[in-house]
Tab-separated table of C-alpha atoms and ligand atoms in Angstrom:
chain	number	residue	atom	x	y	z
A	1	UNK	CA	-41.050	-94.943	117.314
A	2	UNK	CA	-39.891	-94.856	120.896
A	3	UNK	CA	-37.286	-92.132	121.649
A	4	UNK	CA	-35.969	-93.875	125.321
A	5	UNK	CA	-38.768	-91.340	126.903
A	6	UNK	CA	-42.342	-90.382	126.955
A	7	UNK	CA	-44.166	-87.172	128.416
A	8	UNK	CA	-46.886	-86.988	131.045
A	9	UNK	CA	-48.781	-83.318	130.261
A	10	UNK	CA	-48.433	-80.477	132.543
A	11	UNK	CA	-52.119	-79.075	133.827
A	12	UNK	CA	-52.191	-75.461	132.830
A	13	UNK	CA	-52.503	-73.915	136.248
A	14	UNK	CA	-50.901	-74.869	139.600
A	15	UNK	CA	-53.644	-76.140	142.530
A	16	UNK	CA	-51.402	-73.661	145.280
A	17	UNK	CA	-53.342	-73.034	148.635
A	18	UNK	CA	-52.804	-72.779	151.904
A	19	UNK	CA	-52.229	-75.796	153.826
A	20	UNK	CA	-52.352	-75.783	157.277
A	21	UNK	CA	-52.351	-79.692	157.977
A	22	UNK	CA	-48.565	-79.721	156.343
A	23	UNK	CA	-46.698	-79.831	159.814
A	24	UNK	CA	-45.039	-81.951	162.166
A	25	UNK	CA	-45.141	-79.790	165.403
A	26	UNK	CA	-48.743	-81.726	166.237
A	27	UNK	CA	-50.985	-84.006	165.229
A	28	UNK	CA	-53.742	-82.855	162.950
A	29	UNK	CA	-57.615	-84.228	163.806
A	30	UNK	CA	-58.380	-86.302	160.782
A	31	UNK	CA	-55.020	-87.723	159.569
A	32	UNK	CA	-53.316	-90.840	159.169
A	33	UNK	CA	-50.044	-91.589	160.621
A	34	UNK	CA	-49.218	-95.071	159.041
A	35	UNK	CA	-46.078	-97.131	158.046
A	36	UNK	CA	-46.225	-99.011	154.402
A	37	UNK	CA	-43.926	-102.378	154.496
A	38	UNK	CA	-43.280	-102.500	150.966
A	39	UNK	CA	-41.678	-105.439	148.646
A	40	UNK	CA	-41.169	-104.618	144.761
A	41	UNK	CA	-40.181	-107.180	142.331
A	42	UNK	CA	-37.362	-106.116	139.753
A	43	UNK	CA	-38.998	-107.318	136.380
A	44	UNK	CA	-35.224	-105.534	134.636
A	45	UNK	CA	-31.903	-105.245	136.045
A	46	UNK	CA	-31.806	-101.591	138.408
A	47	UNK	CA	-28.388	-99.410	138.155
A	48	UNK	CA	-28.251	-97.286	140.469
A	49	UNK	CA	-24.928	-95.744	140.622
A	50	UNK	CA	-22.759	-95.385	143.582
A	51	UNK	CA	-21.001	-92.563	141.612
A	52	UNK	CA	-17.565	-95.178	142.032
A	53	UNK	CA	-15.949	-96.877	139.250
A	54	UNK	CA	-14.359	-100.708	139.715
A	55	UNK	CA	-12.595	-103.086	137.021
A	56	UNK	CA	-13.331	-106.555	135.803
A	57	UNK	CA	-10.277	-107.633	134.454
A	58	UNK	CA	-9.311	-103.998	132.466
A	59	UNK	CA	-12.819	-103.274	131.825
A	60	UNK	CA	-14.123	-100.037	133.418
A	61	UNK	CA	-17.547	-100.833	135.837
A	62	UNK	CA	-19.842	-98.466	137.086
A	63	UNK	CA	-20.711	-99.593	140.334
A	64	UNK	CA	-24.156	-99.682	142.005
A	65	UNK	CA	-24.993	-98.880	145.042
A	66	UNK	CA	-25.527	-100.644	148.577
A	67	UNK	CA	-27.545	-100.217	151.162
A	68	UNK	CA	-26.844	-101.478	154.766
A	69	UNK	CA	-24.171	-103.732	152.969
A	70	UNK	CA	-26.354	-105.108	150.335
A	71	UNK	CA	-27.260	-104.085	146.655
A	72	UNK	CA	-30.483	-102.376	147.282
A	73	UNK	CA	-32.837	-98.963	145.953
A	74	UNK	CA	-30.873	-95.966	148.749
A	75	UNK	CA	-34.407	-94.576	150.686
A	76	UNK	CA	-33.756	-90.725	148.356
A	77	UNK	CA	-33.518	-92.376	145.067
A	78	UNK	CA	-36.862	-94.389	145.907
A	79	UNK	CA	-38.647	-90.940	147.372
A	80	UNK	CA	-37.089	-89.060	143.943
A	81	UNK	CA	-39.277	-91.416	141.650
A	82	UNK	CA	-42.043	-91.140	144.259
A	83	UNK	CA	-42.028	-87.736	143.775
A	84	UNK	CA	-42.161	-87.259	140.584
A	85	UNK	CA	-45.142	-89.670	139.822
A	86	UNK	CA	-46.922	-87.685	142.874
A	87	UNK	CA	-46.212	-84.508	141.107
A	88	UNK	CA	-47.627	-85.789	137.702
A	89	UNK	CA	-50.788	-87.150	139.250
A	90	UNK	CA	-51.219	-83.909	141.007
A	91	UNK	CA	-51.668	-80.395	139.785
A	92	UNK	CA	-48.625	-79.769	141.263
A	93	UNK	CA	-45.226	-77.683	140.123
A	94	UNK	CA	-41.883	-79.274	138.510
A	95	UNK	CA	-40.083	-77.974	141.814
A	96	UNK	CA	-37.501	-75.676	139.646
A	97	UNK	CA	-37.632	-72.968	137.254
A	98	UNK	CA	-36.279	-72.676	133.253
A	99	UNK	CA	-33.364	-71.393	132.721
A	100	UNK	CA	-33.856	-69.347	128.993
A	101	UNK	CA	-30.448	-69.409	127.084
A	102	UNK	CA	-29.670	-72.817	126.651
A	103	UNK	CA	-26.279	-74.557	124.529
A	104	UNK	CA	-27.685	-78.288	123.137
A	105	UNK	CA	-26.336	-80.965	121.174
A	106	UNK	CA	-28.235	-81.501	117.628
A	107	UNK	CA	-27.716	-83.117	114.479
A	108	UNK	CA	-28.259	-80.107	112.421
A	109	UNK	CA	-25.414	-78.222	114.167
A	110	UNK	CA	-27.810	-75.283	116.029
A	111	UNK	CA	-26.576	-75.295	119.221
A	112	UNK	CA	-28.503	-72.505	120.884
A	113	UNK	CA	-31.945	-72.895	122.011
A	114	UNK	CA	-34.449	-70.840	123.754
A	115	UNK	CA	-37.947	-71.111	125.082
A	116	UNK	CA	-40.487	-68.780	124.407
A	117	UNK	CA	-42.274	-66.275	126.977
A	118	UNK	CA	-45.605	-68.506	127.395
A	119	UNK	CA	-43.080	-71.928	128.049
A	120	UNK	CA	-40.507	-69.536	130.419
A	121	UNK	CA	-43.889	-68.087	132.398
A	122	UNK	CA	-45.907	-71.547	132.631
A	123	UNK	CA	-47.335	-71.813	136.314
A	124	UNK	CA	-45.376	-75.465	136.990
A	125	UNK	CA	-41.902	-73.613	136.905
A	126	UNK	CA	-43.372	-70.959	139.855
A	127	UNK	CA	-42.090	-71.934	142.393
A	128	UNK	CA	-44.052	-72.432	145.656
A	129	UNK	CA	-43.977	-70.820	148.842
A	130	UNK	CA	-44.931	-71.710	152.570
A	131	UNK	CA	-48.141	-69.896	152.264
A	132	UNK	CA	-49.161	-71.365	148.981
A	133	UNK	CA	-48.175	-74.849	147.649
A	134	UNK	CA	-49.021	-77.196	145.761
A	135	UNK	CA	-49.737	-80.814	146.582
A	136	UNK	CA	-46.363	-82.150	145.957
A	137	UNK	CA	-44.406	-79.375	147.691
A	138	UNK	CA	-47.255	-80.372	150.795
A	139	UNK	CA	-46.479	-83.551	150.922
A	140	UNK	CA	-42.658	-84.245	150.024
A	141	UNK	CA	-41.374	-81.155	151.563
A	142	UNK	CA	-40.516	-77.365	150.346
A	143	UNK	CA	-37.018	-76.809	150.547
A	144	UNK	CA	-35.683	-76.627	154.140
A	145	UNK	CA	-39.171	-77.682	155.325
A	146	UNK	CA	-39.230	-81.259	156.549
A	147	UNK	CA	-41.784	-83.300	154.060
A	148	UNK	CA	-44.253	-86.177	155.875
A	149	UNK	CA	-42.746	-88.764	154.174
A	150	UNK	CA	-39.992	-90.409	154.968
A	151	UNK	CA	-38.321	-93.264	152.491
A	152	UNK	CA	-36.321	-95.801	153.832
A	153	UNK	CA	-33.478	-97.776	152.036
A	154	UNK	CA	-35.102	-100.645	150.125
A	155	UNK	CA	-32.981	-103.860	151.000
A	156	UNK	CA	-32.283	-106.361	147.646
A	157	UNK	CA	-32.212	-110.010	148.294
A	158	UNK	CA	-29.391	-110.743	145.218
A	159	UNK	CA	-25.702	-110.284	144.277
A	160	UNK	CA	-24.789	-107.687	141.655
A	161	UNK	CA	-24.853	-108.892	138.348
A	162	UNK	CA	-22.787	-107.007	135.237
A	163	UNK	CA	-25.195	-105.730	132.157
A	164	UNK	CA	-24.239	-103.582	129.177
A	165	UNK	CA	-25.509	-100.151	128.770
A	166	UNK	CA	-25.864	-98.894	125.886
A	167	UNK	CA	-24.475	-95.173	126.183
A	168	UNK	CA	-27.159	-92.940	125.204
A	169	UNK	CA	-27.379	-89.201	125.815
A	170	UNK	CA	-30.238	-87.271	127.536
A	171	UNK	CA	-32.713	-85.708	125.092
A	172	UNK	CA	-31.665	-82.368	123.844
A	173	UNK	CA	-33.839	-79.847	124.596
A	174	UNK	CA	-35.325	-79.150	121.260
A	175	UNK	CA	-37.436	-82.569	122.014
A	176	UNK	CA	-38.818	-81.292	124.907
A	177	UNK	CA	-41.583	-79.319	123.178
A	178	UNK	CA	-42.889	-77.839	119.834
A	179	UNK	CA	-39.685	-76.188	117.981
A	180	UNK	CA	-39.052	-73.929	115.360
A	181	UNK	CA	-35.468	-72.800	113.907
A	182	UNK	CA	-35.081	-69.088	114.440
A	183	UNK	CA	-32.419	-67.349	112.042
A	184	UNK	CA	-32.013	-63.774	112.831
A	185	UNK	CA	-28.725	-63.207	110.271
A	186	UNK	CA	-26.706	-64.007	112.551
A	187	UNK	CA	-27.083	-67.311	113.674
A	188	UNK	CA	-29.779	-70.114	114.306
A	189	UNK	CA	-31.041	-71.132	117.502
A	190	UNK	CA	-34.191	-73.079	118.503
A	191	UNK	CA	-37.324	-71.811	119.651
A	192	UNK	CA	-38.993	-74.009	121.330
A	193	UNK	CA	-42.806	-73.804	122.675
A	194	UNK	CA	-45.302	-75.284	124.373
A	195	UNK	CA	-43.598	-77.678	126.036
A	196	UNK	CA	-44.509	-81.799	125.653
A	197	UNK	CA	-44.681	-82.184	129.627
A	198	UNK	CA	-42.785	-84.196	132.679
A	199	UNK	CA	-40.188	-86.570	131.147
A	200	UNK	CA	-40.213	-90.331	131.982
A	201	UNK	CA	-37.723	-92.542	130.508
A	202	UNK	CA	-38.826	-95.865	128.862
A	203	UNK	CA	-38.415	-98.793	126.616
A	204	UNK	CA	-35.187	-98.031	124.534
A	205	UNK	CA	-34.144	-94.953	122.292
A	206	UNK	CA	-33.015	-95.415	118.683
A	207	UNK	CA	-29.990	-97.136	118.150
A	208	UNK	CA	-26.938	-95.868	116.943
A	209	UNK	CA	-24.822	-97.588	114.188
A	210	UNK	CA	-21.824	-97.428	116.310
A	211	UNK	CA	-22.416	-98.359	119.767
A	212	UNK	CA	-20.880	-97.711	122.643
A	213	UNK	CA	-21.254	-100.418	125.727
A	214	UNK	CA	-20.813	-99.255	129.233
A	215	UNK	CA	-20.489	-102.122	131.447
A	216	UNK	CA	-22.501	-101.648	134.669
A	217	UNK	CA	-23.483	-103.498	138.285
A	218	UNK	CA	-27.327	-104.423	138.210
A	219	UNK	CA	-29.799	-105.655	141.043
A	220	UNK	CA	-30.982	-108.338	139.089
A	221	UNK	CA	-34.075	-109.122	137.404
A	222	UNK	CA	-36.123	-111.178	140.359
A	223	UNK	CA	-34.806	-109.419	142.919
A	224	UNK	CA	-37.296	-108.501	145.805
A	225	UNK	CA	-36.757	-105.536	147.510
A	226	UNK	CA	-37.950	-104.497	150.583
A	227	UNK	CA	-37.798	-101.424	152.498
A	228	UNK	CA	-40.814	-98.972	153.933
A	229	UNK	CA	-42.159	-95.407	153.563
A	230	UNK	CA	-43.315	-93.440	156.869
A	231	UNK	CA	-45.736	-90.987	156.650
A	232	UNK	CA	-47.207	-88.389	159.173
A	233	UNK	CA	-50.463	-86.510	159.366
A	234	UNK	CA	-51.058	-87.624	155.882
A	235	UNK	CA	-54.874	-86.656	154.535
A	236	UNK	CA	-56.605	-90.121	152.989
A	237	UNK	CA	-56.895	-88.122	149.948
A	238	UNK	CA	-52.848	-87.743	150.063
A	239	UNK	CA	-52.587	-91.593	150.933
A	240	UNK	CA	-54.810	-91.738	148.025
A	241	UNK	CA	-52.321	-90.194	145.815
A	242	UNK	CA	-49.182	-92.122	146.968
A	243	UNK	CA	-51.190	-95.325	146.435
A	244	UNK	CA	-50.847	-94.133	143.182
A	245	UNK	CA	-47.384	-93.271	142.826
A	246	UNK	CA	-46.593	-96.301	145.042
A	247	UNK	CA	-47.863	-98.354	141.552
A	248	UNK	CA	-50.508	-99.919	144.159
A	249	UNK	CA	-54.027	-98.647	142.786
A	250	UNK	CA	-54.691	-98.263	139.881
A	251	UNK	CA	-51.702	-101.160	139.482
A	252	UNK	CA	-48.863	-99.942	137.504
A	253	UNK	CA	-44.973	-100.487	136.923
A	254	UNK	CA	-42.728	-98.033	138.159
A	255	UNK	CA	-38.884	-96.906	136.403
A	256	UNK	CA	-35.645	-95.994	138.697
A	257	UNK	CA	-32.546	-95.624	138.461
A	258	UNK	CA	-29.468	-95.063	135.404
A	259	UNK	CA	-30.593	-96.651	131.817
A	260	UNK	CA	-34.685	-96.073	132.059
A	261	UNK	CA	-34.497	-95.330	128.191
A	262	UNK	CA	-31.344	-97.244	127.360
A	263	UNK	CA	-30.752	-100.329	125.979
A	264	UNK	CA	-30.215	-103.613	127.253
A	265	UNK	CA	-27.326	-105.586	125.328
A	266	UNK	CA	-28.887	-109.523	124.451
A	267	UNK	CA	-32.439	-108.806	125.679
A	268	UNK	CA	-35.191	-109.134	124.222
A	269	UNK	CA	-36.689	-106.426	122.404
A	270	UNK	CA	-40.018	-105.602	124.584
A	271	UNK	CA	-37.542	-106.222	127.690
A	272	UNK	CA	-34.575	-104.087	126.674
A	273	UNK	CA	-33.943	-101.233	128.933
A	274	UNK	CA	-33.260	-100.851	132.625
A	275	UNK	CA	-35.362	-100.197	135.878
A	276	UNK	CA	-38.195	-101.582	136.352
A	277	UNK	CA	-40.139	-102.979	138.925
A	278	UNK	CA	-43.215	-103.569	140.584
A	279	UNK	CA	-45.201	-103.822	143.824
A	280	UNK	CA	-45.613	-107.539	144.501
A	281	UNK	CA	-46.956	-106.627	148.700
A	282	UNK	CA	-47.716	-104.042	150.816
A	283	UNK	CA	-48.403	-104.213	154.958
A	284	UNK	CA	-50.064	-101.615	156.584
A	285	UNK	CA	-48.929	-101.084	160.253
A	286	UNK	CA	-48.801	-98.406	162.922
A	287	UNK	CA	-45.699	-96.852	163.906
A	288	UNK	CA	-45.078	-99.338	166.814
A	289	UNK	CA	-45.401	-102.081	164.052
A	290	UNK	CA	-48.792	-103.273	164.853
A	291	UNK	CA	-50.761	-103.917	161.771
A	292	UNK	CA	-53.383	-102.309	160.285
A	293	UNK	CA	-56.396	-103.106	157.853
A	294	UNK	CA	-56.598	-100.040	155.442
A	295	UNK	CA	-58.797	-99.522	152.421
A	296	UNK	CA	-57.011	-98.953	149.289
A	297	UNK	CA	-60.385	-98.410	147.516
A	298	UNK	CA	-61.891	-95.766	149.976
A	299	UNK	CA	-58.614	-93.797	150.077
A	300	UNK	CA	-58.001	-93.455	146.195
A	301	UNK	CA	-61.488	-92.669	146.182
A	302	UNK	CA	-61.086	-89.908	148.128
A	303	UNK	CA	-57.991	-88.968	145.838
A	304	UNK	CA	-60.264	-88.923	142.987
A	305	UNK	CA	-63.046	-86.084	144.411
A	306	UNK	CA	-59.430	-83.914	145.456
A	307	UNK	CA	-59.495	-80.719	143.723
A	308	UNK	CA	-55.333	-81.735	144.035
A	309	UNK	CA	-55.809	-84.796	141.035
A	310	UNK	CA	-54.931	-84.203	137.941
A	311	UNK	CA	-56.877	-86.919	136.308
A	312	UNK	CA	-54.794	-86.474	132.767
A	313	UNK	CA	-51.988	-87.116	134.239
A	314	UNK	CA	-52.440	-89.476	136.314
A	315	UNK	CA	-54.145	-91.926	133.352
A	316	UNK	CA	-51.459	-91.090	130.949
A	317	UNK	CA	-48.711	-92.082	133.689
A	318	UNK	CA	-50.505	-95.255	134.843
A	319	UNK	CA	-51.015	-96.246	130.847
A	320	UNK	CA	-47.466	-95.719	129.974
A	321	UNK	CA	-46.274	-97.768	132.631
A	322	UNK	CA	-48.413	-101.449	132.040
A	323	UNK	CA	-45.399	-103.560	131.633
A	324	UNK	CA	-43.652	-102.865	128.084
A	325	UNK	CA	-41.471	-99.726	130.035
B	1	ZN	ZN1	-44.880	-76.857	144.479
């Protein structure tokens, strides 16, 4: 059964090295500098909330957010999802670290949990540093240090439309790897181990018997979006990579916003859930705008001899997102 989310598996070790080409100070012999015009299809409504609430009549809305006046995908919540399918393609890190004492939420009434030395010391939650990082941390940026990719605000070509959310809550952490109950007297508490990987939410969760509806502003299904990522003294094995993530090659659907895992109230069953959409066209051009004839092919070729790919990942992420997400 579908639980609203699926899990892409962590590579054991971290590919961290030095990487000099990661700079914007001066151009670096052998990289790109190239603008993607992008336009992505919503195949489900997209939430993404402003953080405001409106009425409709006395019903409480959660309303979504605009970008240069119009509903549209803001350029950070676009690089977010970016990110993360870059990082899951990549042997890269999760970008934070565990905390170990946990409270969580759980049916059997434990509400401690705790991971286990081997989860709490995994390489992905090191974090990276200026002299060695991982491909993610490279390309998107380590903390204060500027990333080479830049997002822009992705422009929607539709009026909000209202959809029903079905309120569902995060998992709790006892899903997020192997668990065992510990009892040491005193109380119970989880122990959980060997963790089940990067989270992406999908298709719907299981339904409660009493549901709760939360009424929220969509970019409607059929919307086209359009907007366009910049990128600077990118590697063709990095382009390689974001063609990936992009959904471009190999093809594949990608999942933003609120409600990834939630249901959809009267949709159809395969259809149920919120967020996704999909690369319908993509322009190469130069930074003045002038366009350019890339290879897709050569460049995700190169991605695929990069001692940076994690080839699990990036299969399971591309199979998991073929359209029923
Ligand atoms: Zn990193």
């Amino acid at each position: 059964m579908n639980e609203g989310y699926r899990f892409v598996k962590l590579p054991a070790k971290v590919h961290r090295v030095e990487r000099e080409y990661a700079r914007h100070d001066r151009r670096v012999p052998d990289s790109i500098s190239v603008r993607l015009d992008l336009t992505y299809e919503a195949e489900q409504p997209v939430h993404i909330g402003s953080g405001f609430k409106g009425l409709d009549g006395n019903v409480v809305v959660r309303c979504g957010a605009m970008v240069r006046g119009v509903p549209g995908v803001p350029g950070s919540s676009m690089k977010g999802v970016l990110r993360s399918r870059y990082e899951a393609i990549t042997r890269s890190c999760t970008g934070h670290t565990l905390k170990n004492s946990r409270s969580l939420r759980s049916s059997t009434g434990i509400t401690k949990g705790f991971f286990t030395k081997d989860v709490l010391s995994h390489d992905a939650f090191v974090p990276c540093t200026r002299e060695l990082m991982c491909a993610a941390c490279a390309l998107f940026g380590l903390m204060s240090k500027r990333s080479r990719i830049t997002v822009l605000d992705f422009e929607g070509d539709k009026a909000f439309v209202l959809e029903a959310m079905l309120e569902q809550f995060s998992p709790n952490d006892h899903h997020l790897g192997r668990c065992e109950i510990e009892d040491d007297g005193r109380e119970k508490k989880f122990k959980i181990s060997e963790l089940r990987g990067r989270k992406f939410g999908m298709g719907h969760g299981p339904i409660p018997e009493k549901k709760q509806w939360q009424l929220v502003e969509t970019i409607p299904k059929g919307t086209l979006l359009r907007g366009s990522v910049l990128l600077r003294n990118i590697l063709r094995e990095e382009l390689g990579g974001l063609l990936v993530a992009l959904g471009r090659h190999p093809a594949s659907a990608l999942k933003i916003g609120s409600g990834k895992g939630n249901l959809r109230k009267n949709a159809a069953d395969f259809d149920a859930s919120f967020g996704r959409i999909k690369l319908v066209e993509l322009t190469w051009r130069d930074h003045a705008g002038k366009p350019l004839t890339e290879d897709a092919r050569a460049a995700y070729e190169a991605f695929t001899k990069s001692a940076d790919r994690w080839a699990e990942g990036e299969n399971q992420l591309v199979a998991l997102h073929q359209g029923a997400c």
